Amino acid sequence: MTMIQALNSAMDVMLERDPDVLIFGEDVGYFGGVFRATEGLQKKHGLERCFDTPISESGLIGVAVGMGAYGLRPVVEIQFADYIYPAYDQIVSEVARLRYRSAGQFIAPLTIRSPYGGGIYGGQTHSQSPEALFTHVAGLKVVIPSTPYDAKGLLISAIEDDDPVIFLEPKRIYNGPFDGRHDRPLTPWAKHPASETPEGHYKVPLSEAAIVRPGASVTILAYGTMVHVALAAVEDTGVDAEVIDLRTLWPVDIDAITASVKKTGRCVIVHEATRTSGFGAELSALVQEHCFYSLEAPIERVAGWDTPYPHAFEWEYFPGPDRVATALRRVMEA
């Protein structure tokens, strides 16, 4: 499967298994979504289980909160992560707080899906990476897959979870892995082992990172598209790096991070979001706190620039394998 097909399969499976699951958002029903992630679900499961809504992100999430409190499990699509900001008050003030505020009498088992990230010439309003905003909010879980297999298993886990989950999908790798080299032909998911995705129900646990490449010299922490960029940089440099795909940003798998950095003594953190106050800053602080006496070099961060996502200079902004390779060499020489 492609990642789009895997996500579609996850929602299809959950619609069949659980009558309390329903899917809604802008254009997700008849049209099947801008990226076709919900294609065919309305036709198969009916208008009451998969339906279109007005263009009102705040309204979408506000309705979903009530549904969750009532006992339903809504899966809401925000068409692009750039459009999630009108819903931010509902997510922070209502969704994230409901279980705490009601002393456990109510829960908000929402899954909020949204494509995020650049690399598609979307410019400043279709390329943002807002994940750090949600890792800062107590009560939310934040998940980002990097392969079709993980995407399906993580989405099923998110839908079945009793806590609200922000499920961000790196749209640059919807149809194939991307190593950051935009001037080369796209490799389809069919040629990647992680595209082998079971048809039925299975789960990938939340809050468990994956070691996608074992290594002994340096730890690379990445998620989403940047996992593939990191692997390309390792291949270019020949550095024996251990690449960790976080998968769940929060609650993060600190045990996996600590074990790896204590083994390698070095750490490079890669994400596409802007550098200042990006999630890499939190990761850097965690590594410093937990692995200080094991570090043999300063922690390196490779990230987007502190600017709006530029259309004309997309590939200067995008943290490609050359920038990651530079950081790897620097940390190995320190």
mmCIF file of N, CA, C and O in Angstrom, residues 77-117:
data_model
loop_
_atom_site.group_PDB
_atom_site.id
_atom_site.type_symbol
_atom_site.label_atom_id
_atom_site.label_comp_id
_atom_site.label_asym_id
_atom_site.label_seq_id
_atom_site.Cartn_x
_atom_site.Cartn_y
_atom_site.Cartn_z
ATOM 1 N N GLU A 77 -10.912 15.183 9.977
ATOM 2 C CA GLU A 77 -9.820 15.596 9.100
ATOM 3 C C GLU A 77 -9.789 17.112 8.984
ATOM 4 O O GLU A 77 -10.786 17.736 8.628
ATOM 5 N N ILE A 78 -8.639 17.693 9.304
ATOM 6 C CA ILE A 78 -8.357 19.088 8.971
ATOM 7 C C ILE A 78 -7.600 19.063 7.655
ATOM 8 O O ILE A 78 -6.535 18.440 7.561
ATOM 9 N N GLN A 79 -8.139 19.705 6.643
ATOM 10 C CA GLN A 79 -7.669 19.496 5.271
ATOM 11 C C GLN A 79 -6.165 19.705 5.094
ATOM 12 O O GLN A 79 -5.492 18.947 4.406
ATOM 13 N N PHE A 80 -5.617 20.733 5.709
ATOM 14 C CA PHE A 80 -4.176 20.971 5.789
ATOM 15 C C PHE A 80 -3.877 21.425 7.208
ATOM 16 O O PHE A 80 -4.675 22.162 7.804
ATOM 17 N N ALA A 81 -2.722 21.032 7.738
ATOM 18 C CA ALA A 81 -2.368 21.431 9.102
ATOM 19 C C ALA A 81 -2.303 22.945 9.254
ATOM 20 O O ALA A 81 -2.502 23.475 10.346
ATOM 21 N N ASP A 82 -2.056 23.645 8.163
ATOM 22 C CA ASP A 82 -2.029 25.109 8.185
ATOM 23 C C ASP A 82 -3.375 25.694 8.602
ATOM 24 O O ASP A 82 -3.447 26.843 9.053
ATOM 25 N N TYR A 83 -4.452 24.917 8.435
ATOM 26 C CA TYR A 83 -5.798 25.410 8.741
ATOM 27 C C TYR A 83 -6.281 24.971 10.122
ATOM 28 O O TYR A 83 -7.452 25.153 10.455
ATOM 29 N N ILE A 84 -5.401 24.401 10.903
ATOM 30 C CA ILE A 84 -5.813 23.901 12.208
ATOM 31 C C ILE A 84 -5.894 25.021 13.250
ATOM 32 O O ILE A 84 -6.529 24.860 14.299
ATOM 33 N N TYR A 85 -5.310 26.168 12.953
ATOM 34 C CA TYR A 85 -5.251 27.239 13.956
ATOM 35 C C TYR A 85 -6.622 27.761 14.386
ATOM 36 O O TYR A 85 -6.809 28.068 15.576
ATOM 37 N N PRO A 86 -7.615 27.893 13.503
ATOM 38 C CA PRO A 86 -8.933 28.312 13.981
ATOM 39 C C PRO A 86 -9.543 27.343 14.999
ATOM 40 O O PRO A 86 -10.406 27.738 15.782
ATOM 41 N N ALA A 87 -9.089 26.091 14.978
ATOM 42 C CA ALA A 87 -9.592 25.095 15.919
ATOM 43 C C ALA A 87 -8.731 24.982 17.171
ATOM 44 O O ALA A 87 -9.040 24.189 18.067
ATOM 45 N N TYR A 88 -7.676 25.780 17.254
ATOM 46 C CA TYR A 88 -6.706 25.612 18.341
ATOM 47 C C TYR A 88 -7.333 25.836 19.715
ATOM 48 O O TYR A 88 -7.034 25.118 20.673
ATOM 49 N N ASP A 89 -8.229 26.814 19.811
ATOM 50 C CA ASP A 89 -8.871 27.064 21.101
ATOM 51 C C ASP A 89 -9.702 25.858 21.535
ATOM 52 O O ASP A 89 -9.654 25.460 22.707
ATOM 53 N N GLN A 90 -10.459 25.286 20.618
ATOM 54 C CA GLN A 90 -11.257 24.106 20.946
ATOM 55 C C GLN A 90 -10.364 22.934 21.366
ATOM 56 O O GLN A 90 -10.648 22.217 22.327
ATOM 57 N N ILE A 91 -9.260 22.747 20.636
ATOM 58 C CA ILE A 91 -8.358 21.625 20.934
ATOM 59 C C ILE A 91 -7.717 21.798 22.310
ATOM 60 O O ILE A 91 -7.664 20.861 23.119
ATOM 61 N N VAL A 92 -7.222 23.006 22.590
ATOM 62 C CA VAL A 92 -6.500 23.253 23.840
ATOM 63 C C VAL A 92 -7.450 23.375 25.026
ATOM 64 O O VAL A 92 -7.232 22.769 26.086
ATOM 65 N N SER A 93 -8.511 24.149 24.867
ATOM 66 C CA SER A 93 -9.380 24.467 26.001
ATOM 67 C C SER A 93 -10.434 23.409 26.282
ATOM 68 O O SER A 93 -10.920 23.303 27.413
ATOM 69 N N GLU A 94 -10.808 22.636 25.275
ATOM 70 C CA GLU A 94 -11.880 21.657 25.453
ATOM 71 C C GLU A 94 -11.384 20.221 25.295
ATOM 72 O O GLU A 94 -11.479 19.399 26.208
ATOM 73 N N VAL A 95 -10.839 19.908 24.121
ATOM 74 C CA VAL A 95 -10.437 18.529 23.834
ATOM 75 C C VAL A 95 -9.416 18.018 24.841
ATOM 76 O O VAL A 95 -9.579 16.961 25.456
ATOM 77 N N ALA A 96 -8.346 18.783 25.032
ATOM 78 C CA ALA A 96 -7.250 18.333 25.882
ATOM 79 C C ALA A 96 -7.602 18.308 27.363
ATOM 80 O O ALA A 96 -6.992 17.581 28.141
ATOM 81 N N ARG A 97 -8.578 19.096 27.769
ATOM 82 C CA ARG A 97 -8.867 19.273 29.194
ATOM 83 C C ARG A 97 -10.059 18.462 29.698
ATOM 84 O O ARG A 97 -10.285 18.386 30.894
ATOM 85 N N LEU A 98 -10.848 17.866 28.785
ATOM 86 C CA LEU A 98 -12.135 17.310 29.185
ATOM 87 C C LEU A 98 -12.018 16.215 30.239
ATOM 88 O O LEU A 98 -12.726 16.216 31.250
ATOM 89 N N ARG A 99 -11.108 15.274 30.041
ATOM 90 C CA ARG A 99 -10.959 14.192 31.023
ATOM 91 C C ARG A 99 -10.524 14.745 32.379
ATOM 92 O O ARG A 99 -11.071 14.374 33.426
ATOM 93 N N TYR A 100 -9.557 15.660 32.382
ATOM 94 C CA TYR A 100 -9.052 16.231 33.632
ATOM 95 C C TYR A 100 -10.117 17.061 34.335
ATOM 96 O O TYR A 100 -10.343 16.939 35.542
ATOM 97 N N ARG A 101 -10.780 17.913 33.549
ATOM 98 C CA ARG A 101 -11.748 18.837 34.126
ATOM 99 C C ARG A 101 -12.959 18.106 34.725
ATOM 100 O O ARG A 101 -13.566 18.556 35.692
ATOM 101 N N SER A 102 -13.303 16.956 34.143
ATOM 102 C CA SER A 102 -14.464 16.207 34.634
ATOM 103 C C SER A 102 -14.072 15.103 35.611
ATOM 104 O O SER A 102 -14.902 14.276 35.972
ATOM 105 N N ALA A 103 -12.810 15.108 36.031
ATOM 106 C CA ALA A 103 -12.308 14.070 36.944
ATOM 107 C C ALA A 103 -12.580 12.667 36.403
ATOM 108 O O ALA A 103 -12.933 11.751 37.135
ATOM 109 N N GLY A 104 -12.419 12.537 35.082
ATOM 110 C CA GLY A 104 -12.560 11.231 34.459
ATOM 111 C C GLY A 104 -13.978 10.817 34.133
ATOM 112 O O GLY A 104 -14.194 9.710 33.619
ATOM 113 N N GLN A 105 -14.958 11.676 34.396
ATOM 114 C CA GLN A 105 -16.342 11.321 34.080
ATOM 115 C C GLN A 105 -16.598 11.343 32.572
ATOM 116 O O GLN A 105 -17.463 10.631 32.074
ATOM 117 N N PHE A 106 -15.863 12.196 31.860
ATOM 118 C CA PHE A 106 -15.982 12.277 30.409
ATOM 119 C C PHE A 106 -14.591 12.112 29.792
ATOM 120 O O PHE A 106 -13.586 12.477 30.394
ATOM 121 N N ILE A 107 -14.570 11.576 28.585
ATOM 122 C CA ILE A 107 -13.332 11.480 27.827
ATOM 123 C C ILE A 107 -13.548 12.119 26.461
ATOM 124 O O ILE A 107 -14.679 12.405 26.071
ATOM 125 N N ALA A 108 -12.466 12.338 25.768
ATOM 126 C CA ALA A 108 -12.538 12.922 24.427
ATOM 127 C C ALA A 108 -11.730 12.039 23.471
ATOM 128 O O ALA A 108 -10.607 12.384 23.102
ATOM 129 N N PRO A 109 -12.286 10.887 23.096
ATOM 130 C CA PRO A 109 -11.544 9.956 22.238
ATOM 131 C C PRO A 109 -11.559 10.388 20.774
ATOM 132 O O PRO A 109 -12.050 9.673 19.896
ATOM 133 N N LEU A 110 -11.022 11.566 20.522
ATOM 134 C CA LEU A 110 -10.968 12.123 19.171
ATOM 135 C C LEU A 110 -9.640 11.779 18.513
ATOM 136 O O LEU A 110 -8.599 11.753 19.170
ATOM 137 N N THR A 111 -9.692 11.562 17.233
ATOM 138 C CA THR A 111 -8.478 11.512 16.422
ATOM 139 C C THR A 111 -8.582 12.630 15.394
ATOM 140 O O THR A 111 -9.541 12.679 14.610
ATOM 141 N N ILE A 112 -7.626 13.541 15.434
ATOM 142 C CA ILE A 112 -7.626 14.679 14.514
ATOM 143 C C ILE A 112 -6.512 14.463 13.503
ATOM 144 O O ILE A 112 -5.330 14.579 13.819
ATOM 145 N N ARG A 113 -6.893 14.094 12.285
ATOM 146 C CA ARG A 113 -5.941 13.834 11.211
ATOM 147 C C ARG A 113 -5.679 15.116 10.424
ATOM 148 O O ARG A 113 -6.597 15.893 10.189
ATOM 149 N N SER A 114 -4.433 15.273 9.972
ATOM 150 C CA SER A 114 -4.152 16.419 9.121
ATOM 151 C C SER A 114 -2.839 16.225 8.366
ATOM 152 O O SER A 114 -1.828 15.850 8.971
ATOM 153 N N PRO A 115 -2.833 16.475 7.055
ATOM 154 C CA PRO A 115 -1.576 16.476 6.301
ATOM 155 C C PRO A 115 -0.718 17.666 6.723
ATOM 156 O O PRO A 115 -1.245 18.760 6.940
ATOM 157 N N TYR A 116 0.585 17.456 6.830
ATOM 158 C CA TYR A 116 1.465 18.554 7.252
ATOM 159 C C TYR A 116 2.771 18.482 6.483
ATOM 160 O O TYR A 116 3.103 17.489 5.830
ATOM 161 N N GLY A 117 3.547 19.559 6.582
ATOM 162 C CA GLY A 117 4.894 19.575 6.016
ATOM 163 C C GLY A 117 4.941 20.065 4.575
ATOM 164 O O GLY A 117 3.920 20.250 3.909
#
